[in-house]
PDB file of C-alpha atoms and ligand atoms in Angstrom:
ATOM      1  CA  UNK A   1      21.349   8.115  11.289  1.00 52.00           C
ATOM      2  CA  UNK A   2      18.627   7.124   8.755  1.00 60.00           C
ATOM      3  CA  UNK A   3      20.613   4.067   6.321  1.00 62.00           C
ATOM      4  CA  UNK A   4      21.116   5.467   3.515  1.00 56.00           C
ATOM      5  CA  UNK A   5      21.852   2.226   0.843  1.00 60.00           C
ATOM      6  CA  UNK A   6      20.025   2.077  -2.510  1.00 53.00           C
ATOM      7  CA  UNK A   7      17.292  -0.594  -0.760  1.00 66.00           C
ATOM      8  CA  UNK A   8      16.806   1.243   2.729  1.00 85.00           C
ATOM      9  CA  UNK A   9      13.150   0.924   3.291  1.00 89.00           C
ATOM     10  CA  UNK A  10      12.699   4.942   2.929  1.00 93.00           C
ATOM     11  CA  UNK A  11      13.308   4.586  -0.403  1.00 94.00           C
ATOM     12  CA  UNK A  12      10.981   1.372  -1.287  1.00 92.00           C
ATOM     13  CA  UNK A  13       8.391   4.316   0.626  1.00 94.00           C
ATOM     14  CA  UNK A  14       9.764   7.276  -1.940  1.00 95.00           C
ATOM     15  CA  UNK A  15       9.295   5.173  -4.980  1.00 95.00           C
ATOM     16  CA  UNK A  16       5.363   4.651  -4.125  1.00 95.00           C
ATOM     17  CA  UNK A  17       5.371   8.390  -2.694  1.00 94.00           C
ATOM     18  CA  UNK A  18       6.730   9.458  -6.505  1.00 95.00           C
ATOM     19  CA  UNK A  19       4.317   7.229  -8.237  1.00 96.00           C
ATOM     20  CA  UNK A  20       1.273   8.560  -6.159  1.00 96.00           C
ATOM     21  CA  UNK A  21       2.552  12.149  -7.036  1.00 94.00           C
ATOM     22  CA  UNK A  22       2.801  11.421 -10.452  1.00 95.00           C
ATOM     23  CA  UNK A  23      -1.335  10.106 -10.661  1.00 95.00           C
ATOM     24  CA  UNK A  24      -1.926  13.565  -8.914  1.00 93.00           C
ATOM     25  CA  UNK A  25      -2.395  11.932  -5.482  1.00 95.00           C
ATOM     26  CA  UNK A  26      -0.951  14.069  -3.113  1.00 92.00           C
ATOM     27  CA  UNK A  27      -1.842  17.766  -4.316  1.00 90.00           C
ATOM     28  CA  UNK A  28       0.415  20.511  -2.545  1.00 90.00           C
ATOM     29  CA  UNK A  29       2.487  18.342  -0.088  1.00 87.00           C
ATOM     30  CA  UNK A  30      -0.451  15.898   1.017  1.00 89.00           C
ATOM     31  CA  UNK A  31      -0.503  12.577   1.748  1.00 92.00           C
ATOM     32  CA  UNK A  32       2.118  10.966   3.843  1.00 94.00           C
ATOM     33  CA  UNK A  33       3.641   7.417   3.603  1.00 96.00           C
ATOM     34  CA  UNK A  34       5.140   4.944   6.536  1.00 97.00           C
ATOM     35  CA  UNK A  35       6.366   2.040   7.439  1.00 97.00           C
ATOM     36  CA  UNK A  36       7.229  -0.491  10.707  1.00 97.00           C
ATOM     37  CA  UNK A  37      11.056  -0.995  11.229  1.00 96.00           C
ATOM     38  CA  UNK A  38      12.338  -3.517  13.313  1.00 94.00           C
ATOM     39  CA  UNK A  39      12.134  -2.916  17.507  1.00 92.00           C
ATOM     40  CA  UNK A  40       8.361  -1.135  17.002  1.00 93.00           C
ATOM     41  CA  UNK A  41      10.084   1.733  15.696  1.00 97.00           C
ATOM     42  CA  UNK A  42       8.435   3.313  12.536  1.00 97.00           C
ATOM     43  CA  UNK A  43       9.964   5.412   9.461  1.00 97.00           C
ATOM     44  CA  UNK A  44       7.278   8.105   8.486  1.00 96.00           C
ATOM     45  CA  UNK A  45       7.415  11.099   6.231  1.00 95.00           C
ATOM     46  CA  UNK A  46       8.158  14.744   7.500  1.00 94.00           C
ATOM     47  CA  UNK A  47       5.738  17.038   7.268  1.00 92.00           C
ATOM     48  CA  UNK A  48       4.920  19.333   4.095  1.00 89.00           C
ATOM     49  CA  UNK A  49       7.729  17.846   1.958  1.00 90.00           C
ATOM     50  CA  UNK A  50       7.009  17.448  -2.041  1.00 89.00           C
ATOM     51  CA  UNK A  51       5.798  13.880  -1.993  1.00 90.00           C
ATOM     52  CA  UNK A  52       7.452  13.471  -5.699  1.00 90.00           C
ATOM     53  CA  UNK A  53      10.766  14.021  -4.517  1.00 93.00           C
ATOM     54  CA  UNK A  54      11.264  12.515  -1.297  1.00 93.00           C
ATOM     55  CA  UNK A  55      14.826  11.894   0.017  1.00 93.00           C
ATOM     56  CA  UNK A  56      16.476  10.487   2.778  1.00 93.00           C
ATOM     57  CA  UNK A  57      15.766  13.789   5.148  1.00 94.00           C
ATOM     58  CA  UNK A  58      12.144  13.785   4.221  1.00 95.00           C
ATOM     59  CA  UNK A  59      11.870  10.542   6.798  1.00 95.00           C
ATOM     60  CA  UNK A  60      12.395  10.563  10.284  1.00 96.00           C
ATOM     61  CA  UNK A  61      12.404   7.587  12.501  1.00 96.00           C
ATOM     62  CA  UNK A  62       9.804   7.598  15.667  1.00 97.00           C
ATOM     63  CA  UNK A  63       9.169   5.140  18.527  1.00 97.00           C
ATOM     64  CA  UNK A  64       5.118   3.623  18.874  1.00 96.00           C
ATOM     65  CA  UNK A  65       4.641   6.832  20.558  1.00 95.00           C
ATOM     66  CA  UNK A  66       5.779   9.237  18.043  1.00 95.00           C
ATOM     67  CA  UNK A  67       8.458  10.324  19.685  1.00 96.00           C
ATOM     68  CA  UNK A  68      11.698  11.104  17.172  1.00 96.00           C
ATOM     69  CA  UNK A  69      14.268   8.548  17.526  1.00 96.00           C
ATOM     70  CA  UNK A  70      16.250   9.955  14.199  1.00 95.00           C
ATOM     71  CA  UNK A  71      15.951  12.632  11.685  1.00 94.00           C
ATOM     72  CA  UNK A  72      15.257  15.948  11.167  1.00 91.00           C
ATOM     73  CA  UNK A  73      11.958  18.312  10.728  1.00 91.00           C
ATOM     74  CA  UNK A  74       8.673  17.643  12.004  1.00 91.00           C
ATOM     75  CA  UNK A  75       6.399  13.944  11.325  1.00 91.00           C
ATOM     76  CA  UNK A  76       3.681  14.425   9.458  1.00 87.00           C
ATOM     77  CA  UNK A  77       0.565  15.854  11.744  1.00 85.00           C
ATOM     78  CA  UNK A  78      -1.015  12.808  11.079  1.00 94.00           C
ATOM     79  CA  UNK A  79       1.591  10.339  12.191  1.00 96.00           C
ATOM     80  CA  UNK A  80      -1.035   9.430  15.085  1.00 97.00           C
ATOM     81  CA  UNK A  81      -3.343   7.739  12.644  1.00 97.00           C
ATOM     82  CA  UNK A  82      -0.172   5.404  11.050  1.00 98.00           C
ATOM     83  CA  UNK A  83       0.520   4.559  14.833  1.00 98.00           C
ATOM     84  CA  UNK A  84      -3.442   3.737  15.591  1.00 98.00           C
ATOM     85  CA  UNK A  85      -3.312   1.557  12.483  1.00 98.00           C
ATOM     86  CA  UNK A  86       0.401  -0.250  13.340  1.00 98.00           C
ATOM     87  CA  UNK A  87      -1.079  -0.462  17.015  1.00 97.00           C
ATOM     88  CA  UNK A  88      -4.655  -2.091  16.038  1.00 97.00           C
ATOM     89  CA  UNK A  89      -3.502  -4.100  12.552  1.00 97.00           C
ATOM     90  CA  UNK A  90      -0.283  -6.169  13.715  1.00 96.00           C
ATOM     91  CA  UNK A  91      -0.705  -7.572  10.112  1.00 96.00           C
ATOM     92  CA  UNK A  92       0.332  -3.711   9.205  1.00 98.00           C
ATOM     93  CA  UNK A  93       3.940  -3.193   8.061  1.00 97.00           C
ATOM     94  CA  UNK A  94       2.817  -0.051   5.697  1.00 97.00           C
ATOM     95  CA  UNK A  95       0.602   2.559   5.799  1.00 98.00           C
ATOM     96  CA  UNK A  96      -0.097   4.745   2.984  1.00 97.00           C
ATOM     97  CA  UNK A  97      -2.219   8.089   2.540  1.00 97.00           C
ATOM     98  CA  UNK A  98      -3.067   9.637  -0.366  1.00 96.00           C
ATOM     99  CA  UNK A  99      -5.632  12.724  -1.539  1.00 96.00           C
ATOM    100  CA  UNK A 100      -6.857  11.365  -4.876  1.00 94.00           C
ATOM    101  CA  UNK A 101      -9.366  13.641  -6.125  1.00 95.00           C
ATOM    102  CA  UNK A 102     -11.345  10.278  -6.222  1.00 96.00           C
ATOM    103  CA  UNK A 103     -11.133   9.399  -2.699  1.00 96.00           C
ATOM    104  CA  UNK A 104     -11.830  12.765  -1.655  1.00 96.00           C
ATOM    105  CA  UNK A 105     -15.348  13.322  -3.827  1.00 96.00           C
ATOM    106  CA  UNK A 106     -16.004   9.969  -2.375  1.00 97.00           C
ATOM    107  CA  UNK A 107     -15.317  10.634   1.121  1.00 97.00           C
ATOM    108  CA  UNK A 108     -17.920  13.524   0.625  1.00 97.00           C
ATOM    109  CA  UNK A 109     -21.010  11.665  -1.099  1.00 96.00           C
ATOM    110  CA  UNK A 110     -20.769   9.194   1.138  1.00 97.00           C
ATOM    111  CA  UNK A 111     -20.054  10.525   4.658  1.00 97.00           C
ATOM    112  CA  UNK A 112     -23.812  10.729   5.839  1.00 96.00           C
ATOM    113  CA  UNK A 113     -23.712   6.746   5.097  1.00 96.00           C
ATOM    114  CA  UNK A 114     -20.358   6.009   7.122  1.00 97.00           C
ATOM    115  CA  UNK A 115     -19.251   3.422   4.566  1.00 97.00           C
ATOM    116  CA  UNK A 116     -18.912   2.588   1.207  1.00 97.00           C
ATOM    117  CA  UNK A 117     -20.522  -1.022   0.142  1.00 97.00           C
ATOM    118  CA  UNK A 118     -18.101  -2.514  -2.421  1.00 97.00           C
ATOM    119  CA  UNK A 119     -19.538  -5.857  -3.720  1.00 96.00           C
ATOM    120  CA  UNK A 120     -19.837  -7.727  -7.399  1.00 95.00           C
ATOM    121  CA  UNK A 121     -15.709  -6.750  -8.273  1.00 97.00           C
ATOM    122  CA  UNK A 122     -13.870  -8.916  -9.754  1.00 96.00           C
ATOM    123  CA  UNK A 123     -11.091  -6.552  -8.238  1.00 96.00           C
ATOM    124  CA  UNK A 124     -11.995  -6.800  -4.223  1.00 97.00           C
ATOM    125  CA  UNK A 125      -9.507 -10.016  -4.976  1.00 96.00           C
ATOM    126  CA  UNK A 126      -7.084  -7.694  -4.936  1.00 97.00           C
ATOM    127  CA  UNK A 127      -7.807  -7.082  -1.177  1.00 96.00           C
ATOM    128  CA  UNK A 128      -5.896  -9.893   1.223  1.00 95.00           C
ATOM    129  CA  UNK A 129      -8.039 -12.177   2.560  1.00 93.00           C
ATOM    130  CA  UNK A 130     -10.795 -11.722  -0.094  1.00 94.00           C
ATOM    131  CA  UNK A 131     -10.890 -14.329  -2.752  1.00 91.00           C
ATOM    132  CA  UNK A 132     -14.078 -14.206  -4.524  1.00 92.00           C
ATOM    133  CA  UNK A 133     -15.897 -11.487  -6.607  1.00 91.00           C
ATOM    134  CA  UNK A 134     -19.144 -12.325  -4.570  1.00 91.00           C
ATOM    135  CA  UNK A 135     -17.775 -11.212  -1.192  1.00 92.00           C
ATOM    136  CA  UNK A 136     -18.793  -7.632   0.691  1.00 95.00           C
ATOM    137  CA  UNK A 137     -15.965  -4.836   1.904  1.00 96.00           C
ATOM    138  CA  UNK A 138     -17.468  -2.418   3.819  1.00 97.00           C
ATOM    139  CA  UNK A 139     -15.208   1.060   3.610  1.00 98.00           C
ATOM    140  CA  UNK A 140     -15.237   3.137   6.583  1.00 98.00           C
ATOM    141  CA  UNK A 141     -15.882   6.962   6.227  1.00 98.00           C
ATOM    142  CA  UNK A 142     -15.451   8.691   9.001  1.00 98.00           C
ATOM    143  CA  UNK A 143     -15.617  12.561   9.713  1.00 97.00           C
ATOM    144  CA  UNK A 144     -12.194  14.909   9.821  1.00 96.00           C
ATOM    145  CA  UNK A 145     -10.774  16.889  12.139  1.00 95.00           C
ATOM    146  CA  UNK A 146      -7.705  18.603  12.852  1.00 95.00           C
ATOM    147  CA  UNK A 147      -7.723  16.757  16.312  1.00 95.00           C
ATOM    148  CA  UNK A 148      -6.000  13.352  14.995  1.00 95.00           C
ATOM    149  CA  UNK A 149      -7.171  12.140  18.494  1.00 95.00           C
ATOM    150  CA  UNK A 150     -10.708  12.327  17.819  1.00 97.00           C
ATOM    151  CA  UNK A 151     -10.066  11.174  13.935  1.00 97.00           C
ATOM    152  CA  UNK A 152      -8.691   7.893  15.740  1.00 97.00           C
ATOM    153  CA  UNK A 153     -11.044   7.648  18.198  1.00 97.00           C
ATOM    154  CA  UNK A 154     -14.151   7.430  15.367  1.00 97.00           C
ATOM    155  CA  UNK A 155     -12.293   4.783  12.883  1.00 97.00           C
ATOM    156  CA  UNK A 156     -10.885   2.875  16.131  1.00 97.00           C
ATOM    157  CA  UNK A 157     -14.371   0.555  16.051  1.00 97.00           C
ATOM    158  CA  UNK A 158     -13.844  -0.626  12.277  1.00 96.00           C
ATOM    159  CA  UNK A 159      -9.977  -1.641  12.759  1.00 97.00           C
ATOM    160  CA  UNK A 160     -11.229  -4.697  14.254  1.00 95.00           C
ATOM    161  CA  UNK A 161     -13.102  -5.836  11.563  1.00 94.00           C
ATOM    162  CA  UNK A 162     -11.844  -9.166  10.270  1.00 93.00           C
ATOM    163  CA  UNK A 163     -10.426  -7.954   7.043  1.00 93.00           C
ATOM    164  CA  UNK A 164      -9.861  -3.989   6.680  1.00 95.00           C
ATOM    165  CA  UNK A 165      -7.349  -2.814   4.762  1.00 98.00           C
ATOM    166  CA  UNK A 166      -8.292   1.332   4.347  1.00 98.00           C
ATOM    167  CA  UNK A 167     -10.536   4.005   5.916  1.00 98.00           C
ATOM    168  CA  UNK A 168     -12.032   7.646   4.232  1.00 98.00           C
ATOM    169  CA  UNK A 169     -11.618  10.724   5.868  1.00 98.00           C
ATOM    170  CA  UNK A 170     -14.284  12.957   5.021  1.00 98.00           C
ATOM    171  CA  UNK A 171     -12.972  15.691   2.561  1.00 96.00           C
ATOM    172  CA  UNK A 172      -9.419  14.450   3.132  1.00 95.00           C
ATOM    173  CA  UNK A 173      -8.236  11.103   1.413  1.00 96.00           C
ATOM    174  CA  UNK A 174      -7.652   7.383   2.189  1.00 98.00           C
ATOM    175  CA  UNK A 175      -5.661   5.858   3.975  1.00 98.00           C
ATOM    176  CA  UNK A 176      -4.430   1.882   3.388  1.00 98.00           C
ATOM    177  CA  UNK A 177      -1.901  -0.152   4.890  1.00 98.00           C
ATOM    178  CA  UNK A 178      -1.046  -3.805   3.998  1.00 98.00           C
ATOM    179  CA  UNK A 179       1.885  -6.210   5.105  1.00 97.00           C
ATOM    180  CA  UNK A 180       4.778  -4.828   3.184  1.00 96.00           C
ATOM    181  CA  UNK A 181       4.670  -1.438   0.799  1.00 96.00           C
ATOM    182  CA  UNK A 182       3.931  -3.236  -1.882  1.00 96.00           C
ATOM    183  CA  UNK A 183       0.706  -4.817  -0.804  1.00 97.00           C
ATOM    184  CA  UNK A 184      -0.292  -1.306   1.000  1.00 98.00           C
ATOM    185  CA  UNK A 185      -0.300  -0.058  -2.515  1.00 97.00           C
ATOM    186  CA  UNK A 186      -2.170  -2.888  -3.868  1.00 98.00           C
ATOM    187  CA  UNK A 187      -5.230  -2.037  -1.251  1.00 98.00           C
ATOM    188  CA  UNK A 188      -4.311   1.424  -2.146  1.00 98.00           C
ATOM    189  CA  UNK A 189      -4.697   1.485  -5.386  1.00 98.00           C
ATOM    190  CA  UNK A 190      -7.683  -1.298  -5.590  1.00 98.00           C
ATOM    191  CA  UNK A 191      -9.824   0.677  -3.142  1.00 98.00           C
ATOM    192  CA  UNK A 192      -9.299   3.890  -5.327  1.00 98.00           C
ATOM    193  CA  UNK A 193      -9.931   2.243  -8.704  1.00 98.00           C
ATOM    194  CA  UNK A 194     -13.353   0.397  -6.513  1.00 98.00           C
ATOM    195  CA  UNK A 195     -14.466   4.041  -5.668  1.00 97.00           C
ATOM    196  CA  UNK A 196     -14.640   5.599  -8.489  1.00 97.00           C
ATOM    197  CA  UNK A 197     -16.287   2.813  -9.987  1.00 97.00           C
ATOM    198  CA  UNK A 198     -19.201   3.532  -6.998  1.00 97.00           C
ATOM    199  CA  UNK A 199     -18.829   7.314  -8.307  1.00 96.00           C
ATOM    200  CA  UNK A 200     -19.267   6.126 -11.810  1.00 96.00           C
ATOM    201  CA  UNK A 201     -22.650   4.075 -10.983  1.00 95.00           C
ATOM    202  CA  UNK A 202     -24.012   7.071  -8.969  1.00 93.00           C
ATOM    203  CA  UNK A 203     -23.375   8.945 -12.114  1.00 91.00           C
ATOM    204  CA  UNK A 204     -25.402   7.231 -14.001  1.00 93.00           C
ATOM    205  CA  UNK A 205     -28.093   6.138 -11.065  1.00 82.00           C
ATOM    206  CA  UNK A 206     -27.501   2.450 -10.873  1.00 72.00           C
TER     207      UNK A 206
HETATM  208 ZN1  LIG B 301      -4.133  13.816   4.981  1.00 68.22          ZN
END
């Protein structure tokens, strides 16, 4: 059985799923939203629920393999790329993945330069283990697929970099993970707001 108490962790993971669904982040049932339990065992969203209304049978529980321990439905296709990230990042204890129509115009314009440069924001302090406006993120953008194996095995290289928090998927979205949901979100939500402003300056050819 999935715990089913006012704080179980799947609903710290609804909350953010609602808010992201509210900003018009997950479009259509996209986007999908874990987190690392105890025993490397990991709650993730089932696949092609309404990510504004997620309840306690929209999670199921699944072992580093993705293998269903608990709960009903199918994970989310992509649960692979949560497992790369919990497998590579043992800082990770959330993963969340959104399709802003931000990320995703991003993830376009700048998929023939395999990363976005973010420098000169106040708000990369936002990012863990960044603590001055002066320092350089480098966001991965890597192609899609529909093969998660061969999504993983292109961002695989830039999960060892000494701070990374997110990754592009061309077309697709971003996903970010941090210690706990709440700091996933923070990355989440800073790398979005940091994109656009790189849309914004293209925009205007600065
Ligand atoms: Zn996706």
């Amino acid at each position: 059985m999935i715990n089913n108490s006012p704080d179980a962790p799947w609903a710290a993971l609804a909350a953010l799923a609602r808010r992201f669904a509210e900003r018009g982040w997950t479009p259509a049932t996209a986007g999908n939203f874990s987190l690392r339990l105890e025993g490397e065992r990991f709650l993730v969203t089932a696949s092609g629920r309404d990510k504004g209304r997620l309840g306690e049978g929209d999670f199921l529980i699944v072992d580093r393999d993705g293998r269903i321990l608990a709960g009903s439905g199918r994970p989310s296709a992509e649960t692979a790329l949560h497992l790369q990230v919990y497998r590579l990042r043992p800082e990770a204890g959330a993963v969340l993945h959104t399709h802003s129509p931000t990320q995703t115009v991003a993830s376009r314009l700048f998929a023939g330069e395999g990363e976005i440069r973010l420098a000169g924001y106040e708000l990369l302090k936002a990012i863990s283990g960044i603590d001055t406006h002066t320092a350089e993120l480098f966001l991965p953008v890597v192609a899609n697929s529909q093969d998660m194996e061969e999504i993983a095995a292109r961002v695989e290289p830039s999960l060892s970099a000494p701070v990374c928090v997110g990754y592009l998927i061309e077309g697709h979205g971003l996903y970010a993970w941090g210690r706990d949901p709440e700091e996933a979100a923070r990355h989440l939500e800073a790398l979005d707001f940091l994109i656009q402003c790189e849309l914004d300056l293209r925009r205007l050819h600065r």
